[in-house]
């Protein structure tokens, strides 16, 4: 099945980006997670008809992508692929909200179109922020950061195990799906019956794997508790990054830079 | 059915984050108490299994479309409430970070809709009652697995189907409510509801059928696996507390967002209260009371478009239509800032490359 | 003095479903020996291995490691002494990075700080995988995974290495690399494998299991000469001992 191996490749690619060595990659994951959260909260806290004040926020992903040496086109493509749900709901706005909010010469812009554009922009910003975070930090580091920020240990462990076996299971499932696909012609044979039995087998094999893993853990002295992580302290660079970031986010939230730039520009014209 | 950041307001997103985080803490504490050292590896690989399973499709006869497993109910039956909840939540975290299904702020909503609902509401309160039928009143007896007490085939099938349908309906209802309360989308509540619920009736039926099929497969192949799930009765009482907390949180949230909406803007309003300085360039543009708006929309829903188009005064607080003169700086500024951002990004990238190339 | 480091005495195992997987198996292995356990599928190899570190307990009979009988109360000590390398490295490598995985065992044994680091690095160096330390297991090749899996066990400095199909799924180069690596180890080794050429290279002694019983136990070369025995146990002479069909015998 193309989709499962494609998704896996995509996952691996994003994961490998995290092995970069730039300044941003080396920052403490906690600083990056918190900065991303602040950024997202600031973006979504705008009123739904706002577009122009959201634009300056683009500087954040642009900065991260440039300094973190991330592949721009790849990330943009990923962002474009994502969030069909938000767009699907957003596209209804122009239909339901026909209140006239803006008039530019002959062009009359309704509230619905404004809020739709705002939703699209928000999607781009929030999704882009998440991808850059993942690409700059890597999943295991994000997990550890969340754990140090108070996420309960069993859940942190669960995330870690899940991530480790995603690759194994996705490959296994992908192989099984392919084997089925090769033997069903057209839509025949790809129905619920074969699906349930395929997943059932996969489930049982997964369960057996869990038993073997447990055995291998016991063989190495596992007694029910996992060893604690080594604690790292936040360095000056981490704190500085986070403070500057938060300050800028809030500043951009409170002042409409776009308007000022526009006013300045139009003011300069004769 | 993933909720998305772009449709969420910070208040709703924050509340749902708090609820989901609280549930994760409770679930983790519960697992620690159970002290089953097999659990960690089992949950880990089953999460990975769920992830893989969601990527494999099957064709639904007669419709031309295809479906896949959601897996919430299946895991609850196999693992019991706490373990299945944490497993689903972990899958959602990975999906949020790598595929941006939803997003970070919406993660709280998604964990609630797809994790808390099947694991902590539907499984203990519905599935176990339905599948055990007669003895459901004596909760205590259920805590120990009844030897050989597997439910009859039809009863089991019915229990799974009904539970899957209810879980999906509740999940989509939650999406509608979260979207509505956030007020970013203008879709009227009941239109959205009319759109979402029937779709999720179909999705729920598919989910139920798949779950039934997989469970009966497991029951034939390795029946002992189905007997190990803890009953989750301890959860009922604990969950009642959580539920109360949730209701309080929602009421508070609703109250706050209503309060905020009467003012120029939630965040600005609270900041101006705190700092005494109002910096609200965008405040002139229309801001609507979220709840009030929802109510009003539902009240004159049928001829909504007609009334809206009529030249009536703009509702509450919406500023007068900005004339071209004041709109131009906004538009020009947007284009300029966009250009500035692009240039800055390109320059940073170029600068980076230049720093690296000299030694080449 | 030959002190028996591993002694299996009339070991019998019956699974809960009634299958008798092992009947009256007795094997003695002395210090520094390298022993192959071979047999057809279902001959009882995996069941036997699972007894060596107490994952399964005997239905009757005993397994002794050093002076200790394998039982519930000796498990911790036994598991440190007997290092088990699993059939599928993916089952064994469950931590986010190679380093953490190799550190898992020693940390459970109570090591920390510099001792831990030295121990992990030593183990990785022994399998020539120090450069992989920071990598996540899913980015490794099959040969690398196998070597790291061995390192996870070496880091606990076991006396006995038990390996289930170590050459499985490796390309010829990685397989040869592994054989050379294992040859250098001074540990006692117990290996199960269907790759009889690997057995020939690695183990001076071979035990043939069939239907849960020991059919033969002796020097590897002698056993592989006995074609009747091999055939009866659904085995075949290793390729390197068969005459070349092209150049003639």
Short mmCIF file of C-alpha atoms in Angstrom, two decimals, chain A residues 1 3-4 7-8 10-11 14-15 22-23 33 36-37 40-42 44-53 55-60 62-63 65-72 78 82-83 85-87 89-90 92-105 109 111-112 114-115 118-120 122-123 126-127 130-131 133-134 138-139 142 146 151-155 157-159 161-163 165-167 169-171 173-174 176-177 180 187-193 195-204 206-211 213-214 217-218 222-226 250 253-259 261-263 265-266, chain B residues 1-10 17 21 24-25 28-29 31-32 37-49 51-69 74-75 78-79 85-94 96-105 111 175 179 183-188 191-192 195-196 206 209-210 213-214 217-218 221-222 225 228 264-268 271 279-283 285-288 293 297 301 304-305 308-309 314-315 318-324 326-338 340-342 344-346 348-349 352 356:
data_model
loop_
_atom_site.label_atom_id
_atom_site.label_comp_id
_atom_site.label_asym_id
_atom_site.label_seq_id
_atom_site.Cartn_x
_atom_site.Cartn_y
_atom_site.Cartn_z
CA UNK A 1 0.00 0.00 0.00
CA UNK A 3 0.10 5.44 1.58
CA UNK A 4 1.53 3.54 4.51
CA UNK A 7 3.69 8.04 5.52
CA UNK A 8 6.54 6.09 7.00
CA UNK A 10 7.69 11.08 5.63
CA UNK A 11 7.96 10.26 9.31
CA UNK A 14 11.04 14.60 9.60
CA UNK A 15 12.75 12.55 12.26
CA UNK A 22 22.53 24.11 14.29
CA UNK A 23 22.21 26.49 17.20
CA UNK A 33 8.30 23.45 23.35
CA UNK A 36 5.98 27.01 20.33
CA UNK A 37 3.08 26.89 22.74
CA UNK A 40 0.34 29.08 18.98
CA UNK A 41 -1.68 30.62 21.79
CA UNK A 42 -0.84 34.10 20.54
CA UNK A 44 -5.16 31.63 17.88
CA UNK A 45 -6.05 34.37 20.35
CA UNK A 46 -6.73 36.83 17.55
CA UNK A 47 -10.26 37.69 16.70
CA UNK A 48 -11.64 35.74 13.81
CA UNK A 49 -11.71 38.61 11.33
CA UNK A 50 -8.08 39.46 11.83
CA UNK A 51 -5.66 38.86 9.04
CA UNK A 52 -3.15 41.66 8.92
CA UNK A 53 -1.83 41.34 12.49
CA UNK A 55 1.18 38.30 9.01
CA UNK A 56 4.19 39.38 11.11
CA UNK A 57 3.99 36.07 12.95
CA UNK A 58 5.25 34.43 9.80
CA UNK A 59 8.67 35.72 10.76
CA UNK A 60 8.92 33.00 13.42
CA UNK A 62 10.73 31.80 8.58
CA UNK A 63 13.45 32.42 11.15
CA UNK A 65 13.47 27.34 8.96
CA UNK A 66 16.30 29.59 7.82
CA UNK A 67 18.51 29.36 10.88
CA UNK A 68 17.68 25.71 11.51
CA UNK A 69 18.59 24.89 7.90
CA UNK A 70 15.33 23.06 7.31
CA UNK A 71 14.15 22.26 3.79
CA UNK A 72 11.64 25.03 3.09
CA UNK A 78 3.63 19.27 4.40
CA UNK A 82 -2.51 19.12 6.25
CA UNK A 83 -5.66 20.32 7.94
CA UNK A 85 -10.80 19.56 8.32
CA UNK A 86 -10.09 23.17 9.23
CA UNK A 87 -10.31 24.24 5.61
CA UNK A 89 -15.15 23.96 8.01
CA UNK A 90 -13.64 27.32 7.19
CA UNK A 92 -18.45 27.44 5.03
CA UNK A 93 -17.78 30.81 6.59
CA UNK A 94 -18.24 32.88 3.41
CA UNK A 95 -21.59 31.21 2.93
CA UNK A 96 -22.96 31.88 6.36
CA UNK A 97 -21.30 35.13 7.24
CA UNK A 98 -22.19 37.71 4.60
CA UNK A 99 -21.77 40.76 6.68
CA UNK A 100 -19.81 43.37 4.75
CA UNK A 101 -16.68 44.30 6.59
CA UNK A 102 -14.31 45.77 4.09
CA UNK A 103 -14.63 47.65 0.87
CA UNK A 104 -11.73 48.16 -1.45
CA UNK A 105 -12.98 50.08 -4.41
CA UNK A 109 -15.16 41.68 1.28
CA UNK A 111 -16.82 38.80 7.11
CA UNK A 112 -17.01 35.21 5.96
CA UNK A 114 -12.13 37.48 6.01
CA UNK A 115 -12.57 34.80 8.63
CA UNK A 118 -7.87 34.05 8.76
CA UNK A 119 -8.51 30.34 9.34
CA UNK A 120 -6.23 29.41 6.45
CA UNK A 122 -3.91 30.31 11.29
CA UNK A 123 -3.67 26.78 9.96
CA UNK A 126 0.08 26.67 13.80
CA UNK A 127 0.86 23.67 11.63
CA UNK A 130 4.48 22.24 15.04
CA UNK A 131 6.49 20.90 12.12
CA UNK A 133 9.35 22.21 16.44
CA UNK A 134 9.45 18.52 15.55
CA UNK A 138 12.97 15.34 17.53
CA UNK A 139 10.33 13.29 19.22
CA UNK A 142 10.18 16.56 23.09
CA UNK A 146 7.42 17.33 28.49
CA UNK A 151 4.12 15.03 32.26
CA UNK A 152 3.58 11.86 34.30
CA UNK A 153 6.23 9.21 33.89
CA UNK A 154 4.06 6.33 32.71
CA UNK A 155 2.80 8.49 29.87
CA UNK A 157 7.33 5.94 28.82
CA UNK A 158 4.32 5.12 26.72
CA UNK A 159 5.26 7.81 24.21
CA UNK A 161 7.78 2.92 23.49
CA UNK A 162 5.18 3.91 20.96
CA UNK A 163 7.69 5.91 19.01
CA UNK A 165 7.73 0.57 17.66
CA UNK A 166 5.92 2.83 15.23
CA UNK A 167 8.51 2.04 12.64
CA UNK A 169 4.73 -2.01 13.28
CA UNK A 170 4.11 0.34 10.39
CA UNK A 171 6.50 -1.72 8.29
CA UNK A 173 1.39 -3.58 8.73
CA UNK A 174 2.52 -2.16 5.42
CA UNK A 176 0.62 -7.28 5.33
CA UNK A 177 -1.47 -4.68 3.52
CA UNK A 180 -3.42 -8.47 0.62
CA UNK A 187 -12.36 -4.11 -4.94
CA UNK A 188 -12.91 -7.80 -4.52
CA UNK A 189 -11.26 -9.20 -1.45
CA UNK A 190 -10.41 -5.87 0.08
CA UNK A 191 -13.53 -5.81 2.19
CA UNK A 192 -14.18 -6.03 5.89
CA UNK A 193 -13.60 -9.77 6.18
CA UNK A 195 -9.40 -6.51 6.79
CA UNK A 196 -10.49 -7.85 10.15
CA UNK A 197 -8.49 -11.01 9.77
CA UNK A 198 -5.42 -9.08 8.64
CA UNK A 199 -5.65 -6.75 11.60
CA UNK A 200 -6.45 -9.65 13.90
CA UNK A 201 -3.26 -11.42 12.88
CA UNK A 202 -1.30 -8.23 13.17
CA UNK A 203 -2.75 -7.71 16.62
CA UNK A 204 -1.78 -11.19 17.77
CA UNK A 206 1.98 -7.50 18.13
CA UNK A 207 0.90 -9.08 21.36
CA UNK A 208 3.51 -11.79 21.00
CA UNK A 209 6.10 -9.15 20.34
CA UNK A 210 5.11 -7.43 23.55
CA UNK A 211 5.63 -10.71 25.38
CA UNK A 213 9.98 -7.57 24.69
CA UNK A 214 8.90 -8.11 28.22
CA UNK A 217 13.48 -6.58 29.57
CA UNK A 218 13.34 -9.12 32.36
CA UNK A 222 13.94 -4.99 34.65
CA UNK A 223 11.96 -4.83 37.84
CA UNK A 224 8.98 -2.72 36.86
CA UNK A 225 10.56 0.72 37.11
CA UNK A 226 12.54 2.43 34.44
CA UNK A 250 3.42 39.21 22.93
CA UNK A 253 0.13 40.28 19.62
CA UNK A 254 -0.42 43.69 21.14
CA UNK A 255 0.65 45.96 18.34
CA UNK A 256 -0.39 45.77 14.75
CA UNK A 257 2.91 45.99 12.97
CA UNK A 258 1.31 45.43 9.61
CA UNK A 259 -0.87 48.48 10.02
CA UNK A 261 4.12 49.48 8.11
CA UNK A 262 1.22 50.12 5.79
CA UNK A 263 0.49 53.53 7.30
CA UNK A 265 4.29 53.46 3.47
CA UNK A 266 1.07 55.13 2.40
CA UNK B 1 -12.50 13.91 13.06
CA UNK B 2 -9.46 15.64 14.39
CA UNK B 3 -10.10 19.07 15.80
CA UNK B 4 -7.77 21.73 14.44
CA UNK B 5 -5.86 24.59 16.05
CA UNK B 6 -7.14 27.05 13.49
CA UNK B 7 -10.73 26.57 14.64
CA UNK B 8 -10.02 26.87 18.33
CA UNK B 9 -10.05 29.77 20.68
CA UNK B 10 -7.39 29.79 23.40
CA UNK B 17 -5.82 20.77 27.56
CA UNK B 21 -3.78 16.58 31.12
CA UNK B 24 -3.51 11.61 31.78
CA UNK B 25 -2.29 12.24 35.30
CA UNK B 28 -0.87 7.31 34.92
CA UNK B 29 -1.44 7.17 38.65
CA UNK B 31 -1.30 2.38 36.07
CA UNK B 32 1.31 2.92 38.73
CA UNK B 37 5.31 -4.69 34.60
CA UNK B 38 4.04 -6.24 31.38
CA UNK B 39 1.83 -3.27 30.73
CA UNK B 40 4.50 -0.85 29.50
CA UNK B 41 5.69 -2.91 26.56
CA UNK B 42 2.18 -4.08 25.72
CA UNK B 43 0.77 -0.55 25.60
CA UNK B 44 3.73 0.65 23.58
CA UNK B 45 3.41 -1.88 20.81
CA UNK B 46 -0.38 -1.76 20.79
CA UNK B 47 -0.14 1.98 20.27
CA UNK B 48 2.14 1.33 17.34
CA UNK B 49 -0.32 -1.29 16.14
CA UNK B 51 -1.04 3.69 14.34
CA UNK B 52 -0.33 1.12 11.63
CA UNK B 53 -3.91 -0.14 11.58
CA UNK B 54 -5.28 3.33 10.98
CA UNK B 55 -3.26 3.52 7.81
CA UNK B 56 -4.67 0.32 6.32
CA UNK B 57 -8.05 0.65 4.61
CA UNK B 58 -10.82 -1.63 3.54
CA UNK B 59 -13.53 -0.97 0.99
CA UNK B 60 -17.07 -0.55 2.22
CA UNK B 61 -19.38 -2.57 -0.02
CA UNK B 62 -21.80 -0.63 -2.17
CA UNK B 63 -20.46 2.82 -1.39
CA UNK B 64 -17.19 3.13 -3.25
CA UNK B 65 -15.56 4.59 -0.18
CA UNK B 66 -13.22 3.00 2.28
CA UNK B 67 -12.90 2.93 6.03
CA UNK B 68 -10.42 2.06 8.70
CA UNK B 69 -10.23 1.24 12.35
CA UNK B 74 -11.00 -2.13 20.75
CA UNK B 75 -8.16 -1.04 23.00
CA UNK B 78 -8.32 -5.35 25.41
CA UNK B 79 -6.53 -3.21 27.99
CA UNK B 85 -6.67 5.86 27.25
CA UNK B 86 -2.94 6.49 27.62
CA UNK B 87 -2.26 4.43 24.52
CA UNK B 88 -4.72 6.41 22.40
CA UNK B 89 -3.45 9.69 23.81
CA UNK B 90 0.09 8.75 22.89
CA UNK B 91 -0.92 7.94 19.32
CA UNK B 92 -2.60 11.33 19.08
CA UNK B 93 0.54 13.07 20.31
CA UNK B 94 2.60 11.43 17.58
CA UNK B 96 -0.06 15.87 16.13
CA UNK B 97 3.70 16.26 16.00
CA UNK B 98 4.46 14.42 12.78
CA UNK B 99 1.38 14.76 10.66
CA UNK B 100 -0.09 17.83 12.33
CA UNK B 101 -3.40 16.03 12.61
CA UNK B 102 -5.06 18.66 14.69
CA UNK B 103 -2.22 20.57 16.19
CA UNK B 104 -0.70 21.24 19.53
CA UNK B 105 -3.43 23.36 21.07
CA UNK B 111 -7.41 13.46 23.41
CA UNK B 175 -16.09 18.51 18.00
CA UNK B 179 -15.85 24.51 17.36
CA UNK B 183 -16.45 30.96 17.52
CA UNK B 184 -13.84 31.02 14.77
CA UNK B 185 -16.05 29.20 12.32
CA UNK B 186 -19.32 30.87 11.35
CA UNK B 187 -21.07 27.60 10.70
CA UNK B 188 -24.33 27.69 12.67
CA UNK B 191 -26.17 22.98 10.60
CA UNK B 192 -22.81 21.72 11.72
CA UNK B 195 -23.66 17.61 8.98
CA UNK B 196 -21.46 15.86 11.50
CA UNK B 206 -18.05 0.91 10.41
CA UNK B 209 -18.33 -3.71 12.60
CA UNK B 210 -14.52 -3.73 12.47
CA UNK B 213 -14.80 -8.67 13.63
CA UNK B 214 -11.39 -8.22 15.26
CA UNK B 217 -11.04 -13.16 15.66
CA UNK B 218 -9.09 -12.71 18.89
CA UNK B 221 -7.46 -17.45 18.36
CA UNK B 222 -6.44 -16.46 21.87
CA UNK B 225 -6.26 -12.12 25.93
CA UNK B 228 -7.08 -9.72 31.26
CA UNK B 264 -12.77 44.46 22.47
CA UNK B 265 -10.79 41.30 22.76
CA UNK B 266 -10.19 38.72 25.45
CA UNK B 267 -6.48 38.96 25.80
CA UNK B 268 -6.28 42.69 25.23
CA UNK B 271 -4.06 42.98 29.61
CA UNK B 279 -3.33 48.68 22.82
CA UNK B 280 -5.98 47.42 20.53
CA UNK B 281 -5.49 48.43 16.96
CA UNK B 282 -7.82 45.78 15.69
CA UNK B 283 -10.53 46.48 18.19
CA UNK B 285 -13.32 45.50 13.65
CA UNK B 286 -16.33 43.48 14.53
CA UNK B 287 -16.07 41.20 17.49
CA UNK B 288 -19.02 39.12 18.41
CA UNK B 293 -23.94 34.93 18.69
CA UNK B 297 -27.90 32.36 15.03
CA UNK B 301 -31.53 30.23 11.52
CA UNK B 304 -30.47 33.58 8.13
CA UNK B 305 -29.05 34.65 4.82
CA UNK B 308 -28.31 39.10 7.02
CA UNK B 309 -28.42 40.58 3.56
CA UNK B 314 -24.77 45.61 12.11
CA UNK B 315 -25.11 43.60 15.27
CA UNK B 318 -19.28 45.48 14.90
CA UNK B 319 -17.57 48.66 13.90
CA UNK B 320 -18.91 50.70 11.04
CA UNK B 321 -17.82 49.47 7.68
CA UNK B 322 -14.27 50.66 7.30
CA UNK B 323 -13.99 52.95 4.32
CA UNK B 324 -11.35 52.52 1.72
CA UNK B 326 -8.65 53.16 6.50
CA UNK B 327 -8.60 49.80 4.78
CA UNK B 328 -5.78 50.66 2.42
CA UNK B 329 -3.02 50.79 5.04
CA UNK B 330 -4.13 47.36 6.22
CA UNK B 331 -3.92 45.83 2.80
CA UNK B 332 -0.71 47.58 1.82
CA UNK B 333 0.80 46.69 5.16
CA UNK B 334 -0.15 43.05 4.71
CA UNK B 335 1.56 42.83 1.38
CA UNK B 336 4.63 44.70 2.60
CA UNK B 337 5.04 42.66 5.77
CA UNK B 338 4.64 39.48 3.83
CA UNK B 340 9.56 41.63 4.39
CA UNK B 341 9.18 38.25 6.02
CA UNK B 342 10.07 36.44 2.80
CA UNK B 344 14.25 38.22 5.85
CA UNK B 345 13.90 34.44 5.61
CA UNK B 346 15.78 34.30 2.35
CA UNK B 348 18.93 34.47 6.83
CA UNK B 349 19.21 31.37 4.73
CA UNK B 352 23.83 30.80 6.76
CA UNK B 356 29.40 27.70 5.69
#
